[in-house]
CSV table of C-alpha atoms and ligand atoms in Angstrom, one decimal:
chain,number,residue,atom,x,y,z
A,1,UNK,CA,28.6,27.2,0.5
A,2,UNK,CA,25.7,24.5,-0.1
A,3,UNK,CA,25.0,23.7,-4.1
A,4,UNK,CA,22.0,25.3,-4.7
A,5,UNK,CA,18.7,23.8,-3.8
A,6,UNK,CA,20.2,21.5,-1.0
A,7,UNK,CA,17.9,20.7,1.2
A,8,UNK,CA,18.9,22.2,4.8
A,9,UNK,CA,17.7,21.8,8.1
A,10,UNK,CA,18.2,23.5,11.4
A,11,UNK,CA,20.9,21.6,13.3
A,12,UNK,CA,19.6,20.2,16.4
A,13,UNK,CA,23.1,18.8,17.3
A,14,UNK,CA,25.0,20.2,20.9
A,15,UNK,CA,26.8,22.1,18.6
A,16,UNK,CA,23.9,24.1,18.3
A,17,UNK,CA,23.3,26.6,15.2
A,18,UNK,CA,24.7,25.6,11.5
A,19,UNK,CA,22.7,23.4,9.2
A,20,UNK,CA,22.3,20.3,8.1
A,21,UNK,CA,22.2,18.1,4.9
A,22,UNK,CA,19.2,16.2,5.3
A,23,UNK,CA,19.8,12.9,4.1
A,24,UNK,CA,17.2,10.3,3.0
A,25,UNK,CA,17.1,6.3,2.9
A,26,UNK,CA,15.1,4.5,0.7
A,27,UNK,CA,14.5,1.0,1.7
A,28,UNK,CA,13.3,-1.4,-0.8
A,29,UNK,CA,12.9,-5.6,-1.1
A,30,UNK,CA,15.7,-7.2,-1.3
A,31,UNK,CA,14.7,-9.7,-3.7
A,32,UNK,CA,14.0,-6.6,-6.3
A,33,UNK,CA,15.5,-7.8,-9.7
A,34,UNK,CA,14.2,-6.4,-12.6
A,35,UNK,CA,14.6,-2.7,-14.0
A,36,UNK,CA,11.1,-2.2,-13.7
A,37,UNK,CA,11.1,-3.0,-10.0
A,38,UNK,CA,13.8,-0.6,-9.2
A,39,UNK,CA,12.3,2.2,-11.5
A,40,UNK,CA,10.4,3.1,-8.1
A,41,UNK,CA,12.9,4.0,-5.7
A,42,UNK,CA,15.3,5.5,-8.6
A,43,UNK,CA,12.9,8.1,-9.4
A,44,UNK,CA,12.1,9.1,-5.5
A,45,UNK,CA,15.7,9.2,-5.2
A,46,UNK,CA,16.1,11.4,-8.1
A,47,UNK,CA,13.0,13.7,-7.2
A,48,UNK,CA,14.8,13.9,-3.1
A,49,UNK,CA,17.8,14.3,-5.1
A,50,UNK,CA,16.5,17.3,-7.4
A,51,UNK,CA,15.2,18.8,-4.0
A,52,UNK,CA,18.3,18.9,-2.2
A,53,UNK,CA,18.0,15.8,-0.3
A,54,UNK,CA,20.6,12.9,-0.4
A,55,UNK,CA,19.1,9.6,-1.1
A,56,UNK,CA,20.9,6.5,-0.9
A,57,UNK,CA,18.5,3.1,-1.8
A,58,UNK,CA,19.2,0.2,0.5
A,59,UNK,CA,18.0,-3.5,0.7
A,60,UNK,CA,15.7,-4.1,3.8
A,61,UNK,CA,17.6,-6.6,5.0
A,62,UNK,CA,19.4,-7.0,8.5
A,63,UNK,CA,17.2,-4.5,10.0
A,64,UNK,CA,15.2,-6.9,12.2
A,65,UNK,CA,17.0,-7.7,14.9
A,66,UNK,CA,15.1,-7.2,18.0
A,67,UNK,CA,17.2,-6.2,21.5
A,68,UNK,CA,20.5,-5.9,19.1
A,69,UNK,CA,18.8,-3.6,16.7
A,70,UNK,CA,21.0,-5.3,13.9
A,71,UNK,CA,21.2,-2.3,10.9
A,72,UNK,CA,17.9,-0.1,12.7
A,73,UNK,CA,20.3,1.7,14.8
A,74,UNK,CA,22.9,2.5,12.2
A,75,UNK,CA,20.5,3.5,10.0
A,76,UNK,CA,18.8,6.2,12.4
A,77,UNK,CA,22.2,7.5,13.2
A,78,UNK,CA,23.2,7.9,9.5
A,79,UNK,CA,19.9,9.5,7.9
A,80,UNK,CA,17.3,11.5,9.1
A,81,UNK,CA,14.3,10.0,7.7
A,82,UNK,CA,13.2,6.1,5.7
A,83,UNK,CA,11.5,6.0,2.5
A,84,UNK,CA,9.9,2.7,3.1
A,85,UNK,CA,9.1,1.1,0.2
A,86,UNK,CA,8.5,-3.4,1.4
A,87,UNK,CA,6.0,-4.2,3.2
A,88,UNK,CA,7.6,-6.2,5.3
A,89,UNK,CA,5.5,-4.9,8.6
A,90,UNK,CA,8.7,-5.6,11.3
A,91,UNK,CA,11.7,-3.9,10.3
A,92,UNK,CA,9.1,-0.1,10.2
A,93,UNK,CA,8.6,-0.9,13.9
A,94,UNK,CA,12.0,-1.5,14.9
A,95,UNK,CA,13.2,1.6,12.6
A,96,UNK,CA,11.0,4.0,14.7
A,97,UNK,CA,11.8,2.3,18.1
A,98,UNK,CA,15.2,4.1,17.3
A,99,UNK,CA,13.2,7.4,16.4
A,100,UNK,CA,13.3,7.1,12.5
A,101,UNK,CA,10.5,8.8,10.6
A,102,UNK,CA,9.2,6.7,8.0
A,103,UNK,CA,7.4,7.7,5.1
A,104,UNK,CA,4.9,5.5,5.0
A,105,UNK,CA,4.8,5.2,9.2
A,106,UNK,CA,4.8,1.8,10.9
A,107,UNK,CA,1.4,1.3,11.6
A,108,UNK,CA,-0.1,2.6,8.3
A,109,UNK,CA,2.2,-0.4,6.7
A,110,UNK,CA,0.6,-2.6,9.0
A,111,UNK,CA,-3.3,-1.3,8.5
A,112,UNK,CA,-2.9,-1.5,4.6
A,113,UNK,CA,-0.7,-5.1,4.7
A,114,UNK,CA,-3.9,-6.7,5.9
A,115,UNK,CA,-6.7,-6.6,4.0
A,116,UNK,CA,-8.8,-6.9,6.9
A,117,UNK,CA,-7.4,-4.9,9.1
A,118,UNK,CA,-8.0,-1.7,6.2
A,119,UNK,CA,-11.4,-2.6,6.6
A,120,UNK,CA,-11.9,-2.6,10.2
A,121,UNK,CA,-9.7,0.7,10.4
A,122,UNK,CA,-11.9,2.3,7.7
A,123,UNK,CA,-15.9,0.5,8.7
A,124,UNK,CA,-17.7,3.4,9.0
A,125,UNK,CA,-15.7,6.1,7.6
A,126,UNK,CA,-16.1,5.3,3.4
A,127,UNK,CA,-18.4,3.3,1.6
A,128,UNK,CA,-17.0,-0.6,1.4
A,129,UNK,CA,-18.7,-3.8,0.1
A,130,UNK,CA,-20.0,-6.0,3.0
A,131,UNK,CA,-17.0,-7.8,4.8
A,132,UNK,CA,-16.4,-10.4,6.7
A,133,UNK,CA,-13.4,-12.5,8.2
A,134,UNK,CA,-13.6,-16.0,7.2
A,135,UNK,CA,-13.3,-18.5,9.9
A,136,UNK,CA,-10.2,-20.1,10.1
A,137,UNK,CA,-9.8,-24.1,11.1
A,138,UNK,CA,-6.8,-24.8,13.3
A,139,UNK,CA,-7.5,-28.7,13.4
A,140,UNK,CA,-9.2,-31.3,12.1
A,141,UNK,CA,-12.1,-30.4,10.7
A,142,UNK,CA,-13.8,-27.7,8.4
A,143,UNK,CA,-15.0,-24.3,8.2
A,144,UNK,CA,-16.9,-24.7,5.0
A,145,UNK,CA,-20.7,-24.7,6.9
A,146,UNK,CA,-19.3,-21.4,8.3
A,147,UNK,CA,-17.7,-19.6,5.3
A,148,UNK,CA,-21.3,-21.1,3.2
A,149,UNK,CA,-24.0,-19.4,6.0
A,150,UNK,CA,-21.8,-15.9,5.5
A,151,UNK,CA,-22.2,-16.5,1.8
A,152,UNK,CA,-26.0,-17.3,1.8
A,153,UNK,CA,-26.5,-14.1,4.2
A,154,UNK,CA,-23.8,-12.0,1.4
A,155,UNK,CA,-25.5,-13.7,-1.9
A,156,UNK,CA,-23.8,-15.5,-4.4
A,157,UNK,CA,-21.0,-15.3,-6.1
A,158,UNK,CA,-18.9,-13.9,-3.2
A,159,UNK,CA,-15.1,-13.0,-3.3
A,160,UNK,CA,-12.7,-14.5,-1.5
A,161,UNK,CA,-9.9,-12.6,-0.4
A,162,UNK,CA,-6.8,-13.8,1.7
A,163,UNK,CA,-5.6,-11.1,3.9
A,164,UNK,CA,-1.6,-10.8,2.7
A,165,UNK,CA,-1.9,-10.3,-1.6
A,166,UNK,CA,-1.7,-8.6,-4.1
A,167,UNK,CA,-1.6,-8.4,-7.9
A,168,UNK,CA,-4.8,-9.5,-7.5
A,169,UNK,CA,-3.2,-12.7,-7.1
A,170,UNK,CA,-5.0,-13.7,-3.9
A,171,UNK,CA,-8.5,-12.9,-4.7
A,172,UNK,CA,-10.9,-15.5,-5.9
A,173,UNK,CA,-14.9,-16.1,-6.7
A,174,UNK,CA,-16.6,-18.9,-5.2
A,175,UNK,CA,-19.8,-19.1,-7.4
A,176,UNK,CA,-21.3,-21.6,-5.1
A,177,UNK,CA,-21.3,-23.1,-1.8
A,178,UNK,CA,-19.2,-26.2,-3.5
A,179,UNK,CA,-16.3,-23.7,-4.4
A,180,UNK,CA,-16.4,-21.7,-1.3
A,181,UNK,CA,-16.0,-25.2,0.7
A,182,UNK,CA,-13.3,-26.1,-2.0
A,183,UNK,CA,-11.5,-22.8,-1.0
A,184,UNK,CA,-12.4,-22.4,2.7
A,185,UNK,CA,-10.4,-26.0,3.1
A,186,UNK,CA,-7.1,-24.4,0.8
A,187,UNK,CA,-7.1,-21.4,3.3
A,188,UNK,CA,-8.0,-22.7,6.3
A,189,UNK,CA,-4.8,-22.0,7.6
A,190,UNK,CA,-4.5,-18.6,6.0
A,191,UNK,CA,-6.6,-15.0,7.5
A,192,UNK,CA,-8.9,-14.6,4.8
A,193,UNK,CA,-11.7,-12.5,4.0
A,194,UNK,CA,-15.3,-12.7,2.6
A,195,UNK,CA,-16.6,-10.1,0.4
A,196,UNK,CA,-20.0,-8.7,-1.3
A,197,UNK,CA,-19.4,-9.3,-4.9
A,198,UNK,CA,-20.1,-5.7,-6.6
A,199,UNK,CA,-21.2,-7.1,-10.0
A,200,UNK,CA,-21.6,-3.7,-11.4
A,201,UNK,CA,-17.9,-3.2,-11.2
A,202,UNK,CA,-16.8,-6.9,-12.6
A,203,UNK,CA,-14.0,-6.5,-14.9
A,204,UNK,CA,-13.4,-2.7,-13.8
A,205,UNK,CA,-11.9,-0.2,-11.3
A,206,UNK,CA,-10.6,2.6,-10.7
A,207,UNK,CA,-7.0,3.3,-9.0
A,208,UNK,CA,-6.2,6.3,-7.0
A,209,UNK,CA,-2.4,7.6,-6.4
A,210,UNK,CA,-3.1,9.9,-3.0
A,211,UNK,CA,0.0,11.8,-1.6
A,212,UNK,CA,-0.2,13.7,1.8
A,213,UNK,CA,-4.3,12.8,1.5
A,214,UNK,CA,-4.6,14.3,-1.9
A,215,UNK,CA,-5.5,11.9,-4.9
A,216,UNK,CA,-3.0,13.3,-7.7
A,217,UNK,CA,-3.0,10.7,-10.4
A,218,UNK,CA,-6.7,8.5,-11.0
A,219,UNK,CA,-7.3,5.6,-13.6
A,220,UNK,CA,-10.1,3.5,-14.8
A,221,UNK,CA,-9.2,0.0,-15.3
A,222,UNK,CA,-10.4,-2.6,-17.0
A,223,UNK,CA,-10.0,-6.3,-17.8
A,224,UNK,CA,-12.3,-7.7,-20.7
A,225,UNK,CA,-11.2,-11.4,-19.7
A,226,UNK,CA,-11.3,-11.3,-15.5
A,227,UNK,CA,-13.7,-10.1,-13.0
A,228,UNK,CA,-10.2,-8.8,-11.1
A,229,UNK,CA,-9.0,-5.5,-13.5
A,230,UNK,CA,-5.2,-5.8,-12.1
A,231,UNK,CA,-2.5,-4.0,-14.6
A,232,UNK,CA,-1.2,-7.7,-13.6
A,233,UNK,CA,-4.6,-9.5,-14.5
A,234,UNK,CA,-4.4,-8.2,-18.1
A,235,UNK,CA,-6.0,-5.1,-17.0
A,236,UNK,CA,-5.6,-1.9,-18.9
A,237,UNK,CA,-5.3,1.6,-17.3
A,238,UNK,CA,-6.8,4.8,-19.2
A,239,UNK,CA,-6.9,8.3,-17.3
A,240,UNK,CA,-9.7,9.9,-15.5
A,241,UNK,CA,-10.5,12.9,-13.6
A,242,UNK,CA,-10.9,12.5,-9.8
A,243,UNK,CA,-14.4,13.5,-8.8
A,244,UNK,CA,-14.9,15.5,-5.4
A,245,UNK,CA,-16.4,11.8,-4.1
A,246,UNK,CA,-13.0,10.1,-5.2
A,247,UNK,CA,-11.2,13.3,-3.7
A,248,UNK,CA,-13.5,12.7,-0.1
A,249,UNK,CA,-12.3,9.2,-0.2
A,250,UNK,CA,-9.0,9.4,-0.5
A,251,UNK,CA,-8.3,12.1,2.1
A,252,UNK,CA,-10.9,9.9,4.5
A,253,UNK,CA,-8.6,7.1,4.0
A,254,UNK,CA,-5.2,8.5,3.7
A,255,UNK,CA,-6.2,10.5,7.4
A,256,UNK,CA,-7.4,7.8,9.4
A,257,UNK,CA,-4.5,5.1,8.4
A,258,UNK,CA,-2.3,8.3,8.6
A,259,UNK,CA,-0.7,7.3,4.7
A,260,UNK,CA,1.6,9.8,3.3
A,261,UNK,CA,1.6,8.1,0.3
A,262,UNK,CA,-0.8,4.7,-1.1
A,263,UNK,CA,-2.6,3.5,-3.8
A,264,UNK,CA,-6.4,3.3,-3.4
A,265,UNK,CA,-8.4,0.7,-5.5
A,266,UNK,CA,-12.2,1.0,-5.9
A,267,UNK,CA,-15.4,0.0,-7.0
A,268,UNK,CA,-17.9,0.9,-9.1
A,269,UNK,CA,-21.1,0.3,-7.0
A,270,UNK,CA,-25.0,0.9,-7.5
A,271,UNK,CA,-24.9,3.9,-5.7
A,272,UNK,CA,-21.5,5.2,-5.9
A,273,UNK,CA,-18.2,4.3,-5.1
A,274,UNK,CA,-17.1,1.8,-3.1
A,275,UNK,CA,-13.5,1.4,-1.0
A,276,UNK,CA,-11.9,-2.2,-2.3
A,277,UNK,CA,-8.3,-2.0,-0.9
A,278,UNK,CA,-5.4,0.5,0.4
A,279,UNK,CA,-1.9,-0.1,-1.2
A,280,UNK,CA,0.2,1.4,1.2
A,281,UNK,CA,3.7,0.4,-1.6
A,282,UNK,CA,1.6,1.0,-4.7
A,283,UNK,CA,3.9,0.6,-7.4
A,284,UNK,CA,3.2,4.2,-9.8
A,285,UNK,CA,4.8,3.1,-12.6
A,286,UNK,CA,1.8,2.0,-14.5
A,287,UNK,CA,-0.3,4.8,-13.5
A,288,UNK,CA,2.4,7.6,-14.5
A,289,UNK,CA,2.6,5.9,-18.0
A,290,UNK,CA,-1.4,6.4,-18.6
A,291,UNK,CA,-1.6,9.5,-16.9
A,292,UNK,CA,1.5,11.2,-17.1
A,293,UNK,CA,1.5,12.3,-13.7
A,294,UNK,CA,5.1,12.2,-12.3
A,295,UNK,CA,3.6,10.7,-9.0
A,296,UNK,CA,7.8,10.6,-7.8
A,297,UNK,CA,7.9,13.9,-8.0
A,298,UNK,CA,4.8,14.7,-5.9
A,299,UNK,CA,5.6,11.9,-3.2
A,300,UNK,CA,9.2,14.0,-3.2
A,301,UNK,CA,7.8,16.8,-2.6
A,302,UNK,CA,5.6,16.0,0.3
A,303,UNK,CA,8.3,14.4,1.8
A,304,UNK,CA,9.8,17.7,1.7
A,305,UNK,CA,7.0,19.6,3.3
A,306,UNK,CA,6.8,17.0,6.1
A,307,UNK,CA,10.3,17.0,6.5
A,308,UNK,CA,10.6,20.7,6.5
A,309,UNK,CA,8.1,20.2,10.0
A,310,UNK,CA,11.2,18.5,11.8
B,1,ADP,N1,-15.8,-7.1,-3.9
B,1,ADP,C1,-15.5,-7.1,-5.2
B,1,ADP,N2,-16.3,-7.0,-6.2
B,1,ADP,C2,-15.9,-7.0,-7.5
B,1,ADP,N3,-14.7,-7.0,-7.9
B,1,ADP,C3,-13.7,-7.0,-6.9
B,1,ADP,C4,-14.0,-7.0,-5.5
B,1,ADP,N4,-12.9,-7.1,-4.8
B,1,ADP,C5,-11.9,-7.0,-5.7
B,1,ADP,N5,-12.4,-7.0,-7.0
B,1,ADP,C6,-11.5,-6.9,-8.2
B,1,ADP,O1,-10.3,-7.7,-7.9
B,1,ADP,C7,-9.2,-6.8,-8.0
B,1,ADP,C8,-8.2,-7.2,-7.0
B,1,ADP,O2,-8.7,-7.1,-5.7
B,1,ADP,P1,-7.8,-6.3,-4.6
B,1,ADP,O3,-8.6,-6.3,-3.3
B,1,ADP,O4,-7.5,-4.9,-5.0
B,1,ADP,O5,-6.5,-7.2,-4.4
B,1,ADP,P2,-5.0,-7.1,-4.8
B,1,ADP,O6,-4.3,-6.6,-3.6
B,1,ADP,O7,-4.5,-8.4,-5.2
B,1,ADP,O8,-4.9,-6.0,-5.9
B,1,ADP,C9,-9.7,-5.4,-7.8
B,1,ADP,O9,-8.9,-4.5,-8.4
B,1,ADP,C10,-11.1,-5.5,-8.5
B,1,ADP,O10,-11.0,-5.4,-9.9
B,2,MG,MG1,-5.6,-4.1,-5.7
């Protein structure tokens, strides 16, 4: 007999017929430290847990070894499916090169990574501020006369975004055509982005939780010190209804970057909303504490659903 509430599965071994524990591994960066960094993948592994599912939470390290799969292959044989919670963009490939089901998948982790990328992925599809990828200098030389004619043509102040950030950490305002040169020579090295500043929206945000497309936890934030309204930035949360135009958004974006899970930042623009970036990792710890959703519990169950599919 199986507890009750285990999670079972068809056998698909050549044993044929019986069932299956499914079992569940939670990757997570192994540089993780702090109690609040692992309260993330404890409370998946509780919500699997509660579901039937065993969940074991492992460093992502020693996955990435290409040709000798290092760990991927161990791993695939000793769980049936990767809560992937890094964003390191490699070991997800490798992991479903040895037929792993990720949630998120592979190349999800990769569209949301890169800033850019999201955008390209997404041009078209929801409403974004005017983008453009800066041009990068690989010698001597500069692309500030570059970076300032994109500027002119966007209008002052303009953000400047690199590609790989977050926290708003990487995200700056050149007011000028001296402080976009000033930053154009820092990141001429790095992929970075230029962006339409939405001036309506300065200070303020709103953050979307969407699990299997559907937004389920939504927060206003804002910053009364920073144009950037990051819990990080001194930003403060406070909970709001998704409209049917957040609701659109978030099942546009989570569909086309196939996301069973991300965080979804936005802007407040003139005429409506405006797509900012796609977290594909969002941390939900902040967000549950203002809107006491228990976003773990929904990702859980999703996982479940789509598991369920196998
Ligand atoms: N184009 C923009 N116009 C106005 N504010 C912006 C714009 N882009 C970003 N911001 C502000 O900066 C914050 C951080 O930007 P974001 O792209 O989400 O980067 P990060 O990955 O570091 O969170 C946003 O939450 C928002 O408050
Ligand atoms: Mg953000």
């Amino acid at each position: 007999m199986y507890p009750v509430g285990t999670f079972l599965c068809a056998a698909t071994s050549a044993a044929g017929g019986g069932y299956h524990i499914m079992k569940a591994v939670i990757l997570v960066n192994p540089f993780l430290s702090t109690e609040r960094e692992f309260y993330q993948p404890r409370r998946i592994a509780e919500e699997l847990k509660a579901r039937g599912v065993r969940a074991t939470v492992l460093a992502n390290a020693w996955v990435t070894s290409v040709g000798r799969t290092g760990r991927a292959d161990i791993l695939s044989r000793n769980y049936d499916f990767c809560v992937y919670l890094d964003k390191d963009k490699y070991a997800p490939r490798i992991l479903e090169a040895e037929g792993m089901r990720l949630f998120n998948r592979a190349s999800a982790v990769e569209l949301c990574d890169d800033k850019m990328l999201t955008h390209i992925a997404l041009a078209g599809k929801v409403p974004m501020p005017e983008t453009y990828p800066a041009p990068l200098c690989y010698k001597a030389g500069s692309a500030a006369e570059d970076a300032k004619a994109i500027g002119d043509a966007l209008g002052w102040p303009v953000v400047v975004k690199e590609c790989f950030g977050s926290f708003g950490e990487q995200v700056y305002l050149a007011r000028d055509g001296a402080e976009l040169a000033a930053l154009s020579e820092r990141l001429k090295l790095r992929p970075h982005l230029l962006q339409e500043f939405i001036s309506e929206s300065a200070g303020t945000d709103m953050r979307v939780i969407a699990v299997g497309g559907e937004a389920v936890a939504c927060m206003k934030r804002t910053s009364g010190q920073d144009f950037r309204s990051n819990l990080a930035c001194g930003g403060k949360g406070e909970p709001v209804a998704p409209t049917d135009e957040v609701r659109a958004i978030a099942e546009t974006v989570s569909r086309t970057l196939q996301l069973d899970y991300c965080g979804i930042d936005l802007l407040f623009g003139r005429e409506g909303m405006l797509l900012c970036e796609v977290n594909s990792n969002a941390f939900f710890g902040g967000i549950e504490e203002v809107t006491g959703v228990n976003v773990a519990g929904a990702y859980a169950a999703h996982i479940c659903r789509e598991i369920a599919k196998f």
